[in-house]
Short mmCIF file of C-alpha atoms in Angstrom, two decimals:
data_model
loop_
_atom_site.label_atom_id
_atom_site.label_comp_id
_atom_site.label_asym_id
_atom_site.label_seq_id
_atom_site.Cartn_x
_atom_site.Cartn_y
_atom_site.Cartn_z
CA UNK A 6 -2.68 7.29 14.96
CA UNK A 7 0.16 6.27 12.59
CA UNK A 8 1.82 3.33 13.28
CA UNK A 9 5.49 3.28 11.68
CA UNK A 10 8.13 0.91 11.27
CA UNK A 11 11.54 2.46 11.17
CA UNK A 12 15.27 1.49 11.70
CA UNK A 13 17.23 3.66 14.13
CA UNK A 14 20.66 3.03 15.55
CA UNK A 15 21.36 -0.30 13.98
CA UNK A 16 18.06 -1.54 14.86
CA UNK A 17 14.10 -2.17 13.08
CA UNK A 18 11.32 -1.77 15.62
CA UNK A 19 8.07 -0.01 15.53
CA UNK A 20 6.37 3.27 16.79
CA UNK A 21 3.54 5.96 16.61
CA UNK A 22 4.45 9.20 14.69
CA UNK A 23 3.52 12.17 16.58
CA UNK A 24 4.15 15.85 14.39
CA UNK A 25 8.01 15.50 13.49
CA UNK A 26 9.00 12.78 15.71
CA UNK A 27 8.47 9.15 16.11
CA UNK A 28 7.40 7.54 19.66
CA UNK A 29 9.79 4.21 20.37
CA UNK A 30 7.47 1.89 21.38
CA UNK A 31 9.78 -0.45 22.66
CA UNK A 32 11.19 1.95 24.97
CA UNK A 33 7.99 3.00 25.65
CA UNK A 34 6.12 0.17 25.86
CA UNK A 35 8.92 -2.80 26.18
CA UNK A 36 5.85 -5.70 26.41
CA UNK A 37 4.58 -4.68 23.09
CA UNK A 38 5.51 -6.83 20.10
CA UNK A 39 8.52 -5.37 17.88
CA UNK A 40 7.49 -6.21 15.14
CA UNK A 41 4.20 -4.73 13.22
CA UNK A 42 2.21 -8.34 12.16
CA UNK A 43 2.65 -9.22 15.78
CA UNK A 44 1.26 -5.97 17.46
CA UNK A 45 -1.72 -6.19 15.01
CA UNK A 46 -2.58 -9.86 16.48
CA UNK A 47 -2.81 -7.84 19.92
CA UNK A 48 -5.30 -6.12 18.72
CA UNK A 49 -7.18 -3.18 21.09
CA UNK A 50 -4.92 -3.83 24.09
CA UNK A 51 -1.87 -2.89 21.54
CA UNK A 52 -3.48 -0.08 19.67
CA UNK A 53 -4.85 1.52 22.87
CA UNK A 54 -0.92 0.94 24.87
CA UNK A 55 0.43 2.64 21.61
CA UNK A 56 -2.11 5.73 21.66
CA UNK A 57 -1.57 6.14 25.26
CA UNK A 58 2.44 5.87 24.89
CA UNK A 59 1.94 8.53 21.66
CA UNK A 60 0.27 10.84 24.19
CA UNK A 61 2.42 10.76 27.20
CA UNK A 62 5.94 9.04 26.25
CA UNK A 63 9.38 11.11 26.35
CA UNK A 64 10.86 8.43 23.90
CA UNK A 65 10.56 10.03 21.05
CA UNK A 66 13.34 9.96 18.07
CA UNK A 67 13.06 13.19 15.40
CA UNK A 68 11.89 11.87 12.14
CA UNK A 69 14.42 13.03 10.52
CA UNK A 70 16.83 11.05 11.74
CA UNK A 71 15.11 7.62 11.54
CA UNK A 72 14.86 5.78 8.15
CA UNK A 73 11.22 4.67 7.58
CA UNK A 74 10.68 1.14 6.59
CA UNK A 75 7.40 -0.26 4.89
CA UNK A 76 5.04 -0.85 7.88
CA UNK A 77 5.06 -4.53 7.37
CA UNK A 78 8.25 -6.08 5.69
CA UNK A 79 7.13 -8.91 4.35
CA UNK A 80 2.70 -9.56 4.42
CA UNK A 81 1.25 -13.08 4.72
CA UNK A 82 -1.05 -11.92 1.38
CA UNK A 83 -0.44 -9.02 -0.95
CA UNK A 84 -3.71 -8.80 -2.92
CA UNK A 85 -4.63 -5.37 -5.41
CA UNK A 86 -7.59 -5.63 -7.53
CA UNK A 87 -7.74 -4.31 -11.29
CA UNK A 88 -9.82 -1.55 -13.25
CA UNK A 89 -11.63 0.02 -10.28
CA UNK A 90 -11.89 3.21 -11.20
CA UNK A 91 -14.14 4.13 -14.32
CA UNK A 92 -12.05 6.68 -15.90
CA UNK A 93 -9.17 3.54 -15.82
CA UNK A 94 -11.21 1.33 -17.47
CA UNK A 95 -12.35 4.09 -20.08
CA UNK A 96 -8.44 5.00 -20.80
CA UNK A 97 -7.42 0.86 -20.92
CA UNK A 98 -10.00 0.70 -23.81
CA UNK A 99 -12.00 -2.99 -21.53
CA UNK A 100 -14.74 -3.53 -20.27
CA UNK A 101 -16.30 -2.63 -16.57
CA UNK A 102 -16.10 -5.30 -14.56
CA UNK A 103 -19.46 -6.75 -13.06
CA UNK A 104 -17.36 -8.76 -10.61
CA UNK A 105 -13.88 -7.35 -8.64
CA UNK A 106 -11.04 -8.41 -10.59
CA UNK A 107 -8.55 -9.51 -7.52
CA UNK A 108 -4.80 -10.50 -8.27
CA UNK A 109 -1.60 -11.06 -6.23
CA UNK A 110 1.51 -9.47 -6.03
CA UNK A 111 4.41 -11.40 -4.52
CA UNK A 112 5.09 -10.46 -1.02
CA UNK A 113 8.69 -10.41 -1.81
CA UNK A 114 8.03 -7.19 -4.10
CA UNK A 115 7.60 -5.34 -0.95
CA UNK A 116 9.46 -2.07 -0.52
CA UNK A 117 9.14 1.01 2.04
CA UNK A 118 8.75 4.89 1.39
CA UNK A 119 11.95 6.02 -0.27
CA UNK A 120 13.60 3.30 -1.17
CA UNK A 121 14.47 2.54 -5.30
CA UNK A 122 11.91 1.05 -7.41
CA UNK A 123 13.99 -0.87 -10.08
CA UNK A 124 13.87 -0.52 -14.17
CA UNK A 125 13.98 -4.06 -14.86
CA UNK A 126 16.24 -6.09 -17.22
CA UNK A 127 14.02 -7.71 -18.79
CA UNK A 128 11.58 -5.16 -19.83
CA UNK A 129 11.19 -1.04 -20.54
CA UNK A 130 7.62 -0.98 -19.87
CA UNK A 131 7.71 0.41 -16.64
CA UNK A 132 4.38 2.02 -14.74
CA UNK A 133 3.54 3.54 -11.90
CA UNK A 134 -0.06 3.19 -9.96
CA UNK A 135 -1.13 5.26 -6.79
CA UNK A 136 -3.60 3.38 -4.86
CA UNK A 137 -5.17 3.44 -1.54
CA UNK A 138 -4.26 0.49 0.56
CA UNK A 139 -5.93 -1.47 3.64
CA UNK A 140 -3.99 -3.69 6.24
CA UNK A 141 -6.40 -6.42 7.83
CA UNK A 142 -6.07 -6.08 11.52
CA UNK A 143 -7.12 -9.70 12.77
CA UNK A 144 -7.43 -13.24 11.27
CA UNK A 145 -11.47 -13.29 9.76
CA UNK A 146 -13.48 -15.25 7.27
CA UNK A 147 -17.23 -14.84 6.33
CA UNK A 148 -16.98 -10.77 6.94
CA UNK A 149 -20.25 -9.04 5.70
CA UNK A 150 -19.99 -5.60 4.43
CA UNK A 151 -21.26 -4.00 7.11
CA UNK A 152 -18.76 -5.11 9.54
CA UNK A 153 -15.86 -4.71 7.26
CA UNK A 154 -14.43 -1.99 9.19
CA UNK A 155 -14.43 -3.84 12.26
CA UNK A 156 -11.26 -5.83 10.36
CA UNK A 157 -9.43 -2.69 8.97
CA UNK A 158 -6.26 -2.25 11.04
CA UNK A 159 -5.86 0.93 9.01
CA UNK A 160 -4.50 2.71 5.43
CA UNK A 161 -1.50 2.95 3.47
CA UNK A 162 -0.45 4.38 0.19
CA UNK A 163 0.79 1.59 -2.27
CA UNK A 164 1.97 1.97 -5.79
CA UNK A 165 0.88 -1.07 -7.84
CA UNK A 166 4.43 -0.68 -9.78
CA UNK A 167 3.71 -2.46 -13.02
CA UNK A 168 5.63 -4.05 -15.40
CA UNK A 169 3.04 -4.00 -18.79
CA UNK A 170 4.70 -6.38 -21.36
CA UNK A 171 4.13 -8.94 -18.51
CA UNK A 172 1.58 -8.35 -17.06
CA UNK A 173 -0.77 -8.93 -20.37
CA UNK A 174 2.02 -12.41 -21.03
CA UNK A 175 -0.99 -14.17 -18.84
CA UNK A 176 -4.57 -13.52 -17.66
CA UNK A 177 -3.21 -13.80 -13.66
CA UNK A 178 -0.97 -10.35 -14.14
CA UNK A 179 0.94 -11.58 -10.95
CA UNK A 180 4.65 -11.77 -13.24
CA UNK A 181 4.01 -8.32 -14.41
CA UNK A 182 3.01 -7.13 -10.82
CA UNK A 183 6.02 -8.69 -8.81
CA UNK A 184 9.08 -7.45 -9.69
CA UNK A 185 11.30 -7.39 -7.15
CA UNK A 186 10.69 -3.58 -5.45
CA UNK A 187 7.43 -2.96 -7.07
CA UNK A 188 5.54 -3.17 -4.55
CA UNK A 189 6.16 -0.07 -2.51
CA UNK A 190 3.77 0.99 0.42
CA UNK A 191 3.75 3.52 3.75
CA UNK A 192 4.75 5.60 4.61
CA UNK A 193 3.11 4.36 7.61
CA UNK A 194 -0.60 3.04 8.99
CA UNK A 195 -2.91 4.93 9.73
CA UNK A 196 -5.86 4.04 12.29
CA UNK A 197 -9.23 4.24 11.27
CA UNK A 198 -10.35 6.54 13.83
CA UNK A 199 -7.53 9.18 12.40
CA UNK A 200 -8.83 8.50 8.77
CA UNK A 201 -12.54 8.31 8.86
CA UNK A 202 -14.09 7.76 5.95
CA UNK A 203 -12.20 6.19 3.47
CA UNK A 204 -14.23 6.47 0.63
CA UNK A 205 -13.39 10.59 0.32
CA UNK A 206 -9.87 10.70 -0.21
CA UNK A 207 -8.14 12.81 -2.73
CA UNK A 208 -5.34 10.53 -4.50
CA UNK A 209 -2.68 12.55 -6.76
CA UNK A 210 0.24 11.01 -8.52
CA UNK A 211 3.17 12.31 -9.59
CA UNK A 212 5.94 11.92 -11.99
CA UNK A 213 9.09 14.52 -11.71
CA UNK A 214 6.58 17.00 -10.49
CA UNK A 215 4.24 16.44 -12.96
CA UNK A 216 0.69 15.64 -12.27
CA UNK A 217 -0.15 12.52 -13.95
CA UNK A 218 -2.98 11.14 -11.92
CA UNK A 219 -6.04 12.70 -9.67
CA UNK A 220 -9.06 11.38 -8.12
CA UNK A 221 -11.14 10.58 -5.13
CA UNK A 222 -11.39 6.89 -3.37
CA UNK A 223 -15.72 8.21 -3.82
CA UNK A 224 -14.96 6.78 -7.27
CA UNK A 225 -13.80 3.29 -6.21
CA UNK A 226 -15.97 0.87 -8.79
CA UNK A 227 -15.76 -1.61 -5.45
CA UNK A 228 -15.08 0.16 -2.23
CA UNK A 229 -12.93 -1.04 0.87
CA UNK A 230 -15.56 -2.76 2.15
CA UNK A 231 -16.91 -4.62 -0.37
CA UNK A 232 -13.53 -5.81 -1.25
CA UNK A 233 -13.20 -7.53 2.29
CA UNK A 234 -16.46 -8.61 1.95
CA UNK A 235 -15.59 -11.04 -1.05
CA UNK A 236 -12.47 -11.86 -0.59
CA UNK A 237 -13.05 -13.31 3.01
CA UNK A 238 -15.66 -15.18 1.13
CA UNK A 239 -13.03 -17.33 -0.88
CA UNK A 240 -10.23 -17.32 1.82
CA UNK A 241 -9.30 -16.42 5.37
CA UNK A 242 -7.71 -13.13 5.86
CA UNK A 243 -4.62 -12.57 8.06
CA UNK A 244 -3.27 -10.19 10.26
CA UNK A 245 -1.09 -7.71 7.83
CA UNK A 246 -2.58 -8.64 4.80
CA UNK A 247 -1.92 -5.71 2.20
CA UNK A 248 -4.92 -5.13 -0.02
CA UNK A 249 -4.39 -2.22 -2.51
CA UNK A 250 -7.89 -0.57 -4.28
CA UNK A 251 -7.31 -0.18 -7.66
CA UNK A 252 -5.65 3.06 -9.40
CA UNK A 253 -7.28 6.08 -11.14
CA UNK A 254 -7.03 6.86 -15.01
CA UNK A 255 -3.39 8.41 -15.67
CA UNK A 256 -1.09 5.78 -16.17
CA UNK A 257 1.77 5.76 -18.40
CA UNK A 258 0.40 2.71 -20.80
CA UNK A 259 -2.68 4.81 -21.32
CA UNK A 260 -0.73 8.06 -23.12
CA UNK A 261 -0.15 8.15 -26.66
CA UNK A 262 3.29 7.43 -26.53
CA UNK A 263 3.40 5.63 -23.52
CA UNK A 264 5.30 7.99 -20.66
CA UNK A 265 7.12 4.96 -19.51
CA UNK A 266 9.13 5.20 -16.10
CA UNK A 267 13.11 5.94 -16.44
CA UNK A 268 15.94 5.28 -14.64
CA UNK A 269 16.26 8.81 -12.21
CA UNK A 270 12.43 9.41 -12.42
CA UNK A 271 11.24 10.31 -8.82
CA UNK A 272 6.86 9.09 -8.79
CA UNK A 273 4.72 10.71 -5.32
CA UNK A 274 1.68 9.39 -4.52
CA UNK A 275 0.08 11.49 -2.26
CA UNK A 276 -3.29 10.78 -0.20
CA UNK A 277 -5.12 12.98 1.82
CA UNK A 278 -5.14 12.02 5.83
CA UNK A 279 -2.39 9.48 5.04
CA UNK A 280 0.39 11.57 3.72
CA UNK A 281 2.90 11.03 0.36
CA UNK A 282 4.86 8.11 -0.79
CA UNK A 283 8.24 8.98 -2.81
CA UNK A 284 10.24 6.92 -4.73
CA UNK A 285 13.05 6.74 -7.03
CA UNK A 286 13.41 4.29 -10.33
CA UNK A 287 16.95 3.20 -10.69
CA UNK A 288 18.42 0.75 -12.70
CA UNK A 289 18.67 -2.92 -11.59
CA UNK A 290 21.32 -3.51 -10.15
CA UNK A 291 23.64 -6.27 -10.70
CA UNK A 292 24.25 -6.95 -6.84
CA UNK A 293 20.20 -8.70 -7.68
CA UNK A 294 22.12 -11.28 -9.54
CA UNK A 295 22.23 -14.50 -7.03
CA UNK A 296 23.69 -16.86 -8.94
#
């Protein structure tokens, strides 16, 4: 199943994509929570009123004409993890890490599928990173690895949109992973049950059409489930936390020159099962300016 959040006729709600059309689940299913974090928290008795409303419900909307939001606006915890794929760490020159390497990104850099990554101000170095993402499905601590799935609400494609000069200006990386709109994920959930493993995905990147990165979650350093395994460790995890998996050799730092992003470049992260996530890099705009 593929849980969506889209705006439609002046309003944001949420629904179940089904082919080319979305299924309104508050039309459908007007006791459901409007609002993804909140459905999560219902856990089986939402997911299994959503999959029966996907099945049976005339209130659909055509895709098309809906705009597609990131599944969860704003997360309670935005956490990605660094040089998890060995051909990254081979092209970035460091060492493999014995021990994940987890960092944050700012909820607030949260953007949905097709909406403008920005070419910041304040820096030129500008890079993309296709990544498998997880959304925790209910509040958990102490998770072993072999119950990890039982927390997985589903997967969603996230570019790690990196800003290099400052991301290496201090050992956290959170400044140079951020920026306002670089944080783009979606195009929508997608349920365990409809994704199945989720260590045999095919991850491609592109640039303008042009291939830059390609590889299989198999080659995850630290898979999904390991990942939930320490972090729930340290810290309790929340309903619509975002955590994104690390990214595959290819990025722009790595070339010789770096293939930095540009204002009217277009990157597509596509992942098999889960679908593509487009976006466009614009200039920042000077309607950011709040003061």
């Amino acid at each position: 199943m593929k849980l969506a959040t889209f705006s439609h006729g002046g309003a944001t709600r949420i629904g179940v994509v089904v082919e080319d059309s979305i299924v309104d689940l508050t039309a459908a299913e007007p006791e459901l929570p409007r609002d993804m974090i909140r459905f999560l928290m219902e856990g089986p008795f939402a997911i299994d009123r959503a999959a029966g409303a996907a099945k049976k419900s005339t209130n659909r909307i055509a895709l098309k004409s809906v705009k597609l939001e990131a599944p969860i606006a704003r997360p309670p915890e935005f956490l990605a993890i660094g040089l998890n794929y060995a051909d990254h760490v081979e092209e970035t020159k460091m060492k493999r890490p014995e021990f994940p390497m987890f960092f944050n990104k700012q909820s607030s850099c949260v953007t949905g599928p097709g909406d403008p990554i920005h070419l910041p101000r304040a820096s030129s170095a500008l890079d993309y990173e296709g990544e498998l993402g997880f959304v925790i499905g209910r509040r958990c601590r102490h998770v072993p690895r072999d119950r990890a799935h039982e927390v997985i609400a589903g997967y969603v494609i996230v570019n790690d949109v990196s800003v290099r000069d400052w991301q290496r200006r201090a050992p956290t990386m959170t400044l140079g992973k951020s920026f306002d709109t670089h944080g783009p994920f979606g195009p929508w959930i997608v349920t365990p049950d409809e994704v199945g493993d989720p260590h045999k995905l095919d991850l491609k990147t592109f640039v303008n059409g042009e291939q830059r990165q390609h590889s299989n979650t198999k080659n995850l350093i630290f898979d999904c489930f390991a990942q939930v395994e320490t972090l729930s460790t340290v810290f309790t995890l929340l309903p619509g936390t975002i955590v994104s998996t690390g990214t595959p050799g290819g990025v722009a730092a790595a070339m010789n020159p770096p293939k930095w992003l540009k204002a009217g470049d277009v990157v597509r992260i596509e992942i098999e099962k889960i679908g593509t996530l487009e976006n466009k890099v614009i200039a920042e705009p000077s309607s950011t300016d709040l003061i």
